[in-house]
Amino acid sequence: MSDHSAWDALASRDWPGALQAALAAIAREGLTPSPLRALAISLWGMGHLTAALAALESLLTQNPDDPLYWSDLASLRFRDRQFEAAGVAFARALDLNPGSLAAHHGLAECLLRMQRPAAAIPHLEACLRQDTDNPVYASALGHALLAAEQAAAAEQLVDSALVRHPRTLSLLLLKASLASRATRHQEALSYVARAVVEAPESFEVQASLALASWSAGDSAGAFAAQHVALALSPNPTEEDRNLHASLLWLMLHDPAVPARTIRQTYEQASRFWAATEPVRTRFPNSPHPDRPLRVGYLTGEFVMNPAFCFLACWLQFQDRTNFTSYFYMTRDLYSEHTGTYRQIADHWRNVRSLDDQQLAALIAHDEIDILVELSGHFTDHRLPVFARRAAPVQVAFPHFPATTGVEQIDYLFTDRWTTPPGAEAEYTETVYRLPSGYIAFQLAEPPPAVTPLPALANGYVTFGLLQRPGKYHAQTWDAIAAILRRLPDSRLLCHYESAELDTPGSPSRDRVSAELISRGIEPGRLLFRGRRPLAEHLSVIAEVDIALDSFPYNGQTTTCDCFWMGVPVVNLQGATHPGRVGQALLERVGLGHLSAASLDGYVETALALAADLAALASLRAGLRPQAEEALGNGAQLAREIESAYRLFWRRWCARGPSAAL
């Protein structure tokens, strides 16, 4: 077979045939450039990256000034996730051939992987200058601009590209992402719907449809698309890990999905990871039960989001004498509160560019004794690292309100309210009930003062619907409508994160109105408030007399916000972890009687609370200090968690450092 035959085989992606032909050519001609490059590419195609890299490095030794070979080397290093080394090779290719589209694009992709989107932008702009009508480059540049916090420029670029390429999936989905980021949820859904027409069998498209439908308030459509997406891709590959995780989170909102199905689905995901990851069984950590411990916290949640109110408030009180903390940040998104976490941490690690194997190796190098999972199935989780058993003891803190499903995570923090006796089967982890409750809360900024009960001035009771619209479904709307019908002078204030909710006639308003009008509620009784900064958001909550919780996925951040503004919350007890969080919070602040055991009870509880305005006004006046005392003690939670760490560590030491937990 000739060298020409090797390139023929490569053209048809016949990797073994190309390899055989390349070796034959080398046997005849020696290590000359053409067969050596064919050898490298065929090895690359067969997945033998180390051997392919060796062949290309040999080729570059002979031809150090050939930009093509530098681009080949860069591409191989990129595939091997050596992003920095790949970027160096692409940069060398550009030095030798400044007009190379492939090198500009490749270097940009490396810079994006290294969280340097601003540096990637000029290279993608160079690509578009040479190939002005290429949607691949337009989409890549749009993503880079978005990552560089230039959302307006990204949207302008995508809008222009969509005029010329209205059916390009990457552009449609990026436009949807931009609209969703700006809380234009109905608009985002419209672009995803266009993508569905183009690629109905795409996992990414169906998953995006599920999430966009949920954000727009179409919970039924969201659950239907979720089932389709999971059927298309039941196992969470690295490429679609975040989308897959979002679908698992979405499952928690579906009232038709029982707790056992949630656990089974999550276990299936973790078994897939465990099947592809080497599970570590031996550790060099000193098995002394009382020595100072190294605790690693692994998450993408070290930003300004609801997690800040629940994590920073106890992490700031860590015992630095007996515990040394390592914070592993898995996202490239930073906020003004990331600095707070960096100050709390004894050691800060940005690990976004590391693959699972590299991250597990770093954790081993840091000699972590206890590794704590803070993301669950939220964006940029690294659960496969836990599936490798990166540390001797592994613990989940359920910021994500469910089991992780990962067999190698030993414990999950919870409490007696959220996980009552008999609920242990919902978790793959051993549950550890913290005595005071696992939730502590601290607002990110001082709240406005508690105001008098609005009903006293208004002459009517205002109920609050304050959760994101995807949390509501037919049963919820039935219960809300029943409350409003029974109290015909009352109003309902709908407020959540949507840029469209302030606009009369917007799709977001119309969707809520249609649900209630169809159940006999006059539209004039509905009030709307859209997205607000935190202080204004709290002031909107203060317009409410009684908040109505969502189910089966209860509010947590919003419920605490309500307590701090003196607003009681009526809750329906659920049969899953996220469906018991509301009851747990109410029990802890002394309002357990507001958690109903049935839908009828939910309606009656709301009506009974609204019937006694004097009692409601008294409750409002005292609720903030009551909640601060019950939920605001982060130092106490930190001590209870650290006591649990010591117990877990002693158990591991007693078993022996090479014993499986």
PDB file of C-alpha atoms in Angstrom, residues 220-496:
ATOM      1  CA  ALA A 220     -46.254  20.276  31.544  1.00  0.00           C
ATOM      2  CA  GLY A 221     -44.221  20.999  28.412  1.00  0.00           C
ATOM      3  CA  ALA A 222     -41.029  20.976  30.460  1.00  0.00           C
ATOM      4  CA  PHE A 223     -41.693  17.538  31.924  1.00  0.00           C
ATOM      5  CA  ALA A 224     -42.612  16.110  28.519  1.00  0.00           C
ATOM      6  CA  ALA A 225     -39.430  17.429  26.880  1.00  0.00           C
ATOM      7  CA  GLN A 226     -37.372  16.224  29.830  1.00  0.00           C
ATOM      8  CA  HIS A 227     -38.559  12.650  29.306  1.00  0.00           C
ATOM      9  CA  VAL A 228     -37.715  12.847  25.598  1.00  0.00           C
ATOM     10  CA  ALA A 229     -34.248  14.251  26.303  1.00  0.00           C
ATOM     11  CA  LEU A 230     -33.372  11.600  28.890  1.00  0.00           C
ATOM     12  CA  ALA A 231     -34.555   8.874  26.525  1.00  0.00           C
ATOM     13  CA  LEU A 232     -32.244  10.264  23.835  1.00  0.00           C
ATOM     14  CA  SER A 233     -29.235  10.376  26.191  1.00  0.00           C
ATOM     15  CA  PRO A 234     -29.795   8.467  29.438  1.00  0.00           C
ATOM     16  CA  ASN A 235     -26.131   8.691  30.491  1.00  0.00           C
ATOM     17  CA  PRO A 236     -24.409  12.008  31.285  1.00  0.00           C
ATOM     18  CA  THR A 237     -21.412  12.276  28.964  1.00  0.00           C
ATOM     19  CA  GLU A 238     -18.803  14.910  29.799  1.00  0.00           C
ATOM     20  CA  GLU A 239     -19.966  17.108  26.918  1.00  0.00           C
ATOM     21  CA  ASP A 240     -23.592  17.230  28.037  1.00  0.00           C
ATOM     22  CA  ARG A 241     -23.029  16.917  31.796  1.00  0.00           C
ATOM     23  CA  ASN A 242     -24.518  20.297  32.695  1.00  0.00           C
ATOM     24  CA  LEU A 243     -27.610  19.826  30.557  1.00  0.00           C
ATOM     25  CA  HIS A 244     -28.114  16.338  31.930  1.00  0.00           C
ATOM     26  CA  ALA A 245     -27.739  17.651  35.485  1.00  0.00           C
ATOM     27  CA  SER A 246     -30.366  20.314  34.799  1.00  0.00           C
ATOM     28  CA  LEU A 247     -32.798  17.628  33.665  1.00  0.00           C
ATOM     29  CA  LEU A 248     -32.245  15.689  36.886  1.00  0.00           C
ATOM     30  CA  TRP A 249     -32.951  18.872  38.824  1.00  0.00           C
ATOM     31  CA  LEU A 250     -36.070  19.469  36.747  1.00  0.00           C
ATOM     32  CA  MET A 251     -37.326  16.005  37.692  1.00  0.00           C
ATOM     33  CA  LEU A 252     -37.679  17.156  41.312  1.00  0.00           C
ATOM     34  CA  HIS A 253     -40.481  19.534  40.266  1.00  0.00           C
ATOM     35  CA  ASP A 254     -42.671  16.882  38.639  1.00  0.00           C
ATOM     36  CA  PRO A 255     -45.494  15.831  41.006  1.00  0.00           C
ATOM     37  CA  ALA A 256     -45.870  12.563  39.072  1.00  0.00           C
ATOM     38  CA  VAL A 257     -42.330  11.368  39.879  1.00  0.00           C
ATOM     39  CA  PRO A 258     -42.039   9.474  43.197  1.00  0.00           C
ATOM     40  CA  ALA A 259     -38.992   9.517  45.465  1.00  0.00           C
ATOM     41  CA  ARG A 260     -37.898   6.007  44.451  1.00  0.00           C
ATOM     42  CA  THR A 261     -37.728   7.020  40.772  1.00  0.00           C
ATOM     43  CA  ILE A 262     -35.630  10.058  41.645  1.00  0.00           C
ATOM     44  CA  ARG A 263     -33.143   7.888  43.502  1.00  0.00           C
ATOM     45  CA  GLN A 264     -33.063   5.247  40.751  1.00  0.00           C
ATOM     46  CA  THR A 265     -32.434   7.844  38.045  1.00  0.00           C
ATOM     47  CA  TYR A 266     -29.680   9.536  40.018  1.00  0.00           C
ATOM     48  CA  GLU A 267     -28.082   6.179  40.777  1.00  0.00           C
ATOM     49  CA  GLN A 268     -28.089   5.314  37.090  1.00  0.00           C
ATOM     50  CA  ALA A 269     -26.099   8.469  36.370  1.00  0.00           C
ATOM     51  CA  SER A 270     -23.585   7.707  39.108  1.00  0.00           C
ATOM     52  CA  ARG A 271     -23.183   4.092  37.984  1.00  0.00           C
ATOM     53  CA  PHE A 272     -22.320   5.365  34.520  1.00  0.00           C
ATOM     54  CA  TRP A 273     -19.613   7.603  35.992  1.00  0.00           C
ATOM     55  CA  ALA A 274     -18.314   4.864  38.268  1.00  0.00           C
ATOM     56  CA  ALA A 275     -18.093   2.452  35.340  1.00  0.00           C
ATOM     57  CA  THR A 276     -15.760   4.821  33.507  1.00  0.00           C
ATOM     58  CA  GLU A 277     -13.714   6.068  36.465  1.00  0.00           C
ATOM     59  CA  PRO A 278     -11.050   4.174  38.481  1.00  0.00           C
ATOM     60  CA  VAL A 279     -12.258   4.087  42.097  1.00  0.00           C
ATOM     61  CA  ARG A 280      -9.469   4.800  44.556  1.00  0.00           C
ATOM     62  CA  THR A 281      -9.188   2.360  47.469  1.00  0.00           C
ATOM     63  CA  ARG A 282      -5.961   3.323  49.304  1.00  0.00           C
ATOM     64  CA  PHE A 283      -4.924   6.625  50.849  1.00  0.00           C
ATOM     65  CA  PRO A 284      -1.702   7.795  52.484  1.00  0.00           C
ATOM     66  CA  ASN A 285      -3.566  10.106  54.903  1.00  0.00           C
ATOM     67  CA  SER A 286      -2.441   9.624  58.500  1.00  0.00           C
ATOM     68  CA  PRO A 287      -5.191   7.686  60.348  1.00  0.00           C
ATOM     69  CA  HIS A 288      -4.790   9.631  63.591  1.00  0.00           C
ATOM     70  CA  PRO A 289      -8.353  10.257  64.839  1.00  0.00           C
ATOM     71  CA  ASP A 290      -7.756  13.625  66.533  1.00  0.00           C
ATOM     72  CA  ARG A 291      -5.256  15.387  64.295  1.00  0.00           C
ATOM     73  CA  PRO A 292      -6.140  18.585  62.386  1.00  0.00           C
ATOM     74  CA  LEU A 293      -8.001  17.737  59.196  1.00  0.00           C
ATOM     75  CA  ARG A 294      -7.928  19.072  55.657  1.00  0.00           C
ATOM     76  CA  VAL A 295     -11.436  19.644  54.335  1.00  0.00           C
ATOM     77  CA  GLY A 296     -12.072  20.294  50.648  1.00  0.00           C
ATOM     78  CA  TYR A 297     -15.214  22.030  49.376  1.00  0.00           C
ATOM     79  CA  LEU A 298     -15.859  21.288  45.697  1.00  0.00           C
ATOM     80  CA  THR A 299     -18.481  23.304  43.813  1.00  0.00           C
ATOM     81  CA  GLY A 300     -19.317  25.916  41.224  1.00  0.00           C
ATOM     82  CA  GLU A 301     -21.521  27.763  43.724  1.00  0.00           C
ATOM     83  CA  PHE A 302     -18.918  30.234  45.020  1.00  0.00           C
ATOM     84  CA  VAL A 303     -20.717  33.133  43.313  1.00  0.00           C
ATOM     85  CA  MET A 304     -23.567  35.501  44.037  1.00  0.00           C
ATOM     86  CA  ASN A 305     -26.595  33.253  43.808  1.00  0.00           C
ATOM     87  CA  PRO A 306     -29.001  31.832  46.404  1.00  0.00           C
ATOM     88  CA  ALA A 307     -26.251  29.511  47.657  1.00  0.00           C
ATOM     89  CA  PHE A 308     -24.435  32.509  49.131  1.00  0.00           C
ATOM     90  CA  CYS A 309     -27.182  32.996  51.706  1.00  0.00           C
ATOM     91  CA  PHE A 310     -26.876  29.396  52.899  1.00  0.00           C
ATOM     92  CA  LEU A 311     -23.163  28.583  52.532  1.00  0.00           C
ATOM     93  CA  ALA A 312     -21.142  31.674  53.411  1.00  0.00           C
ATOM     94  CA  CYS A 313     -23.107  32.162  56.623  1.00  0.00           C
ATOM     95  CA  TRP A 314     -21.538  29.027  58.182  1.00  0.00           C
ATOM     96  CA  LEU A 315     -18.346  28.600  56.176  1.00  0.00           C
ATOM     97  CA  GLN A 316     -17.124  31.936  57.572  1.00  0.00           C
ATOM     98  CA  PHE A 317     -17.114  30.428  61.059  1.00  0.00           C
ATOM     99  CA  GLN A 318     -14.867  27.447  60.318  1.00  0.00           C
ATOM    100  CA  ASP A 319     -12.454  26.359  63.048  1.00  0.00           C
ATOM    101  CA  ARG A 320      -9.088  27.180  61.449  1.00  0.00           C
ATOM    102  CA  THR A 321      -7.155  25.490  64.256  1.00  0.00           C
ATOM    103  CA  ASN A 322      -8.563  22.008  63.760  1.00  0.00           C
ATOM    104  CA  PHE A 323      -9.667  22.249  60.127  1.00  0.00           C
ATOM    105  CA  THR A 324      -7.835  23.645  57.108  1.00  0.00           C
ATOM    106  CA  SER A 325     -10.144  24.459  54.205  1.00  0.00           C
ATOM    107  CA  TYR A 326      -9.507  24.085  50.478  1.00  0.00           C
ATOM    108  CA  PHE A 327     -12.097  25.651  48.169  1.00  0.00           C
ATOM    109  CA  TYR A 328     -12.183  24.131  44.662  1.00  0.00           C
ATOM    110  CA  MET A 329     -14.072  26.421  42.257  1.00  0.00           C
ATOM    111  CA  THR A 330     -15.380  24.618  39.166  1.00  0.00           C
ATOM    112  CA  ARG A 331     -16.886  27.533  37.222  1.00  0.00           C
ATOM    113  CA  ASP A 332     -15.455  30.390  35.214  1.00  0.00           C
ATOM    114  CA  LEU A 333     -18.267  32.695  36.359  1.00  0.00           C
ATOM    115  CA  TYR A 334     -17.260  35.107  39.092  1.00  0.00           C
ATOM    116  CA  SER A 335     -19.245  37.700  41.017  1.00  0.00           C
ATOM    117  CA  GLU A 336     -18.732  40.296  43.712  1.00  0.00           C
ATOM    118  CA  HIS A 337     -19.246  37.601  46.355  1.00  0.00           C
ATOM    119  CA  THR A 338     -16.606  35.230  45.004  1.00  0.00           C
ATOM    120  CA  GLY A 339     -14.128  37.432  46.862  1.00  0.00           C
ATOM    121  CA  THR A 340     -15.933  36.688  50.114  1.00  0.00           C
ATOM    122  CA  TYR A 341     -15.405  32.971  49.598  1.00  0.00           C
ATOM    123  CA  ARG A 342     -11.753  33.532  48.715  1.00  0.00           C
ATOM    124  CA  GLN A 343     -11.278  35.356  52.018  1.00  0.00           C
ATOM    125  CA  ILE A 344     -12.993  32.537  53.913  1.00  0.00           C
ATOM    126  CA  ALA A 345     -10.868  29.821  52.291  1.00  0.00           C
ATOM    127  CA  ASP A 346      -7.480  28.873  53.683  1.00  0.00           C
ATOM    128  CA  HIS A 347      -6.561  27.711  50.170  1.00  0.00           C
ATOM    129  CA  TRP A 348      -8.320  28.667  46.917  1.00  0.00           C
ATOM    130  CA  ARG A 349      -8.156  26.555  43.765  1.00  0.00           C
ATOM    131  CA  ASN A 350      -9.629  27.490  40.376  1.00  0.00           C
ATOM    132  CA  VAL A 351     -10.126  24.059  38.783  1.00  0.00           C
ATOM    133  CA  ARG A 352     -12.411  24.891  35.849  1.00  0.00           C
ATOM    134  CA  SER A 353      -9.851  23.853  33.243  1.00  0.00           C
ATOM    135  CA  LEU A 354      -8.986  20.529  34.911  1.00  0.00           C
ATOM    136  CA  ASP A 355     -10.615  17.310  33.773  1.00  0.00           C
ATOM    137  CA  ASP A 356     -11.879  14.823  36.359  1.00  0.00           C
ATOM    138  CA  GLN A 357      -8.640  12.858  36.451  1.00  0.00           C
ATOM    139  CA  GLN A 358      -6.533  15.994  36.870  1.00  0.00           C
ATOM    140  CA  LEU A 359      -8.843  17.360  39.557  1.00  0.00           C
ATOM    141  CA  ALA A 360      -8.778  14.090  41.502  1.00  0.00           C
ATOM    142  CA  ALA A 361      -4.967  14.166  41.290  1.00  0.00           C
ATOM    143  CA  LEU A 362      -4.899  17.734  42.662  1.00  0.00           C
ATOM    144  CA  ILE A 363      -7.153  16.754  45.568  1.00  0.00           C
ATOM    145  CA  ALA A 364      -4.827  13.836  46.307  1.00  0.00           C
ATOM    146  CA  HIS A 365      -1.811  16.179  46.128  1.00  0.00           C
ATOM    147  CA  ASP A 366      -3.523  18.497  48.636  1.00  0.00           C
ATOM    148  CA  GLU A 367      -3.965  15.459  50.933  1.00  0.00           C
ATOM    149  CA  ILE A 368      -7.639  16.178  51.529  1.00  0.00           C
ATOM    150  CA  ASP A 369      -9.113  14.093  54.341  1.00  0.00           C
ATOM    151  CA  ILE A 370     -12.783  15.012  53.904  1.00  0.00           C
ATOM    152  CA  LEU A 371     -14.178  16.158  50.547  1.00  0.00           C
ATOM    153  CA  VAL A 372     -17.511  17.974  50.670  1.00  0.00           C
ATOM    154  CA  GLU A 373     -19.887  18.154  47.703  1.00  0.00           C
ATOM    155  CA  LEU A 374     -21.785  21.470  47.500  1.00  0.00           C
ATOM    156  CA  SER A 375     -23.262  21.416  43.964  1.00  0.00           C
ATOM    157  CA  GLY A 376     -25.339  18.256  43.706  1.00  0.00           C
ATOM    158  CA  HIS A 377     -26.741  18.216  40.183  1.00  0.00           C
ATOM    159  CA  PHE A 378     -26.422  21.955  39.647  1.00  0.00           C
ATOM    160  CA  THR A 379     -24.291  23.484  36.882  1.00  0.00           C
ATOM    161  CA  ASP A 380     -20.603  22.578  36.765  1.00  0.00           C
ATOM    162  CA  HIS A 381     -20.819  19.873  39.395  1.00  0.00           C
ATOM    163  CA  ARG A 382     -17.938  17.415  39.503  1.00  0.00           C
ATOM    164  CA  LEU A 383     -19.703  14.332  40.818  1.00  0.00           C
ATOM    165  CA  PRO A 384     -17.495  12.000  38.704  1.00  0.00           C
ATOM    166  CA  VAL A 385     -14.575  13.122  40.880  1.00  0.00           C
ATOM    167  CA  PHE A 386     -16.478  11.821  43.889  1.00  0.00           C
ATOM    168  CA  ALA A 387     -17.251   8.620  41.965  1.00  0.00           C
ATOM    169  CA  ARG A 388     -13.468   8.111  41.793  1.00  0.00           C
ATOM    170  CA  ARG A 389     -13.355   8.485  45.601  1.00  0.00           C
ATOM    171  CA  ALA A 390     -10.941  11.386  45.558  1.00  0.00           C
ATOM    172  CA  ALA A 391     -10.714  11.538  49.373  1.00  0.00           C
ATOM    173  CA  PRO A 392     -10.994   9.028  52.244  1.00  0.00           C
ATOM    174  CA  VAL A 393     -14.274  10.510  53.507  1.00  0.00           C
ATOM    175  CA  GLN A 394     -16.801  12.143  51.166  1.00  0.00           C
ATOM    176  CA  VAL A 395     -19.829  14.135  52.285  1.00  0.00           C
ATOM    177  CA  ALA A 396     -22.729  15.901  50.538  1.00  0.00           C
ATOM    178  CA  PHE A 397     -24.188  19.148  51.848  1.00  0.00           C
ATOM    179  CA  PRO A 398     -27.613  19.253  50.165  1.00  0.00           C
ATOM    180  CA  HIS A 399     -27.611  22.726  48.702  1.00  0.00           C
ATOM    181  CA  PHE A 400     -29.076  20.637  45.875  1.00  0.00           C
ATOM    182  CA  PRO A 401     -32.140  19.186  47.646  1.00  0.00           C
ATOM    183  CA  ALA A 402     -31.769  15.479  46.902  1.00  0.00           C
ATOM    184  CA  THR A 403     -29.428  12.537  46.979  1.00  0.00           C
ATOM    185  CA  THR A 404     -26.413  12.709  44.680  1.00  0.00           C
ATOM    186  CA  GLY A 405     -26.867   9.063  43.717  1.00  0.00           C
ATOM    187  CA  VAL A 406     -23.089   8.570  44.000  1.00  0.00           C
ATOM    188  CA  GLU A 407     -22.288   5.395  45.907  1.00  0.00           C
ATOM    189  CA  GLN A 408     -18.851   6.693  46.887  1.00  0.00           C
ATOM    190  CA  ILE A 409     -20.299   9.691  48.785  1.00  0.00           C
ATOM    191  CA  ASP A 410     -20.560   8.380  52.317  1.00  0.00           C
ATOM    192  CA  TYR A 411     -22.760  10.865  54.171  1.00  0.00           C
ATOM    193  CA  LEU A 412     -25.392  13.511  53.487  1.00  0.00           C
ATOM    194  CA  PHE A 413     -26.193  16.276  55.953  1.00  0.00           C
ATOM    195  CA  THR A 414     -29.860  16.771  56.694  1.00  0.00           C
ATOM    196  CA  ASP A 415     -32.120  17.159  59.728  1.00  0.00           C
ATOM    197  CA  ARG A 416     -35.050  15.500  61.472  1.00  0.00           C
ATOM    198  CA  TRP A 417     -37.614  17.696  59.723  1.00  0.00           C
ATOM    199  CA  THR A 418     -36.404  17.327  56.146  1.00  0.00           C
ATOM    200  CA  THR A 419     -35.566  13.640  56.519  1.00  0.00           C
ATOM    201  CA  PRO A 420     -37.880  12.123  59.119  1.00  0.00           C
ATOM    202  CA  PRO A 421     -37.484   8.481  60.187  1.00  0.00           C
ATOM    203  CA  GLY A 422     -38.394   6.220  57.285  1.00  0.00           C
ATOM    204  CA  ALA A 423     -37.138   8.585  54.570  1.00  0.00           C
ATOM    205  CA  GLU A 424     -33.594   7.173  54.545  1.00  0.00           C
ATOM    206  CA  ALA A 425     -34.332   5.053  51.463  1.00  0.00           C
ATOM    207  CA  GLU A 426     -34.482   8.221  49.329  1.00  0.00           C
ATOM    208  CA  TYR A 427     -30.704   8.637  49.632  1.00  0.00           C
ATOM    209  CA  THR A 428     -27.733   6.595  48.498  1.00  0.00           C
ATOM    210  CA  GLU A 429     -25.700   8.291  51.237  1.00  0.00           C
ATOM    211  CA  THR A 430     -25.937   7.577  54.968  1.00  0.00           C
ATOM    212  CA  VAL A 431     -28.002  10.463  56.306  1.00  0.00           C
ATOM    213  CA  TYR A 432     -26.603  12.485  59.186  1.00  0.00           C
ATOM    214  CA  ARG A 433     -29.166  14.679  60.924  1.00  0.00           C
ATOM    215  CA  LEU A 434     -27.675  17.911  62.245  1.00  0.00           C
ATOM    216  CA  PRO A 435     -29.317  18.736  65.605  1.00  0.00           C
ATOM    217  CA  SER A 436     -30.282  22.345  64.820  1.00  0.00           C
ATOM    218  CA  GLY A 437     -31.124  21.787  61.149  1.00  0.00           C
ATOM    219  CA  TYR A 438     -28.884  21.880  58.099  1.00  0.00           C
ATOM    220  CA  ILE A 439     -30.172  25.240  56.828  1.00  0.00           C
ATOM    221  CA  ALA A 440     -28.778  28.513  58.122  1.00  0.00           C
ATOM    222  CA  PHE A 441     -29.653  31.739  56.333  1.00  0.00           C
ATOM    223  CA  GLN A 442     -28.115  35.173  56.031  1.00  0.00           C
ATOM    224  CA  LEU A 443     -29.227  37.825  53.549  1.00  0.00           C
ATOM    225  CA  ALA A 444     -26.548  39.114  51.200  1.00  0.00           C
ATOM    226  CA  GLU A 445     -27.297  42.691  52.281  1.00  0.00           C
ATOM    227  CA  PRO A 446     -29.302  44.333  55.095  1.00  0.00           C
ATOM    228  CA  PRO A 447     -33.065  44.098  54.447  1.00  0.00           C
ATOM    229  CA  PRO A 448     -35.523  46.998  54.571  1.00  0.00           C
ATOM    230  CA  ALA A 449     -37.587  47.400  57.722  1.00  0.00           C
ATOM    231  CA  VAL A 450     -40.630  45.219  58.268  1.00  0.00           C
ATOM    232  CA  THR A 451     -43.750  47.194  57.320  1.00  0.00           C
ATOM    233  CA  PRO A 452     -47.246  47.039  58.845  1.00  0.00           C
ATOM    234  CA  LEU A 453     -49.625  44.411  57.522  1.00  0.00           C
ATOM    235  CA  PRO A 454     -50.788  45.647  54.061  1.00  0.00           C
ATOM    236  CA  ALA A 455     -54.310  44.287  54.548  1.00  0.00           C
ATOM    237  CA  LEU A 456     -54.956  46.808  57.343  1.00  0.00           C
ATOM    238  CA  ALA A 457     -54.534  49.692  54.887  1.00  0.00           C
ATOM    239  CA  ASN A 458     -55.789  47.952  51.734  1.00  0.00           C
ATOM    240  CA  GLY A 459     -58.970  46.509  53.186  1.00  0.00           C
ATOM    241  CA  TYR A 460     -58.259  43.162  51.530  1.00  0.00           C
ATOM    242  CA  VAL A 461     -55.742  40.337  51.882  1.00  0.00           C
ATOM    243  CA  THR A 462     -52.952  40.018  49.317  1.00  0.00           C
ATOM    244  CA  PHE A 463     -51.640  36.532  48.709  1.00  0.00           C
ATOM    245  CA  GLY A 464     -48.198  36.155  47.183  1.00  0.00           C
ATOM    246  CA  LEU A 465     -47.120  33.843  44.387  1.00  0.00           C
ATOM    247  CA  LEU A 466     -43.373  34.363  44.613  1.00  0.00           C
ATOM    248  CA  GLN A 467     -41.714  31.296  43.099  1.00  0.00           C
ATOM    249  CA  ARG A 468     -40.465  30.825  39.559  1.00  0.00           C
ATOM    250  CA  PRO A 469     -43.366  29.875  37.274  1.00  0.00           C
ATOM    251  CA  GLY A 470     -42.063  26.417  36.406  1.00  0.00           C
ATOM    252  CA  LYS A 471     -42.736  25.372  40.005  1.00  0.00           C
ATOM    253  CA  TYR A 472     -46.489  25.661  39.420  1.00  0.00           C
ATOM    254  CA  HIS A 473     -48.639  23.020  37.787  1.00  0.00           C
ATOM    255  CA  ALA A 474     -52.317  22.136  37.514  1.00  0.00           C
ATOM    256  CA  GLN A 475     -52.735  21.122  41.178  1.00  0.00           C
ATOM    257  CA  THR A 476     -51.086  24.337  42.320  1.00  0.00           C
ATOM    258  CA  TRP A 477     -53.309  26.497  40.158  1.00  0.00           C
ATOM    259  CA  ASP A 478     -56.384  24.600  41.391  1.00  0.00           C
ATOM    260  CA  ALA A 479     -55.458  25.277  45.024  1.00  0.00           C
ATOM    261  CA  ILE A 480     -54.647  28.951  44.439  1.00  0.00           C
ATOM    262  CA  ALA A 481     -57.889  29.496  42.548  1.00  0.00           C
ATOM    263  CA  ALA A 482     -59.846  27.770  45.327  1.00  0.00           C
ATOM    264  CA  ILE A 483     -58.352  30.172  47.901  1.00  0.00           C
ATOM    265  CA  LEU A 484     -59.152  33.224  45.784  1.00  0.00           C
ATOM    266  CA  ARG A 485     -62.717  32.059  45.088  1.00  0.00           C
ATOM    267  CA  ARG A 486     -63.360  31.501  48.793  1.00  0.00           C
ATOM    268  CA  LEU A 487     -62.059  34.975  49.634  1.00  0.00           C
ATOM    269  CA  PRO A 488     -63.510  37.055  46.773  1.00  0.00           C
ATOM    270  CA  ASP A 489     -62.102  40.420  47.931  1.00  0.00           C
ATOM    271  CA  SER A 490     -58.533  39.128  48.063  1.00  0.00           C
ATOM    272  CA  ARG A 491     -55.765  39.785  45.518  1.00  0.00           C
ATOM    273  CA  LEU A 492     -52.882  37.705  44.206  1.00  0.00           C
ATOM    274  CA  LEU A 493     -49.490  39.325  43.651  1.00  0.00           C
ATOM    275  CA  CYS A 494     -47.288  37.397  41.216  1.00  0.00           C
ATOM    276  CA  HIS A 495     -43.603  38.236  41.470  1.00  0.00           C
ATOM    277  CA  TYR A 496     -40.587  36.350  40.202  1.00  0.00           C
TER     278      TYR A 496
END
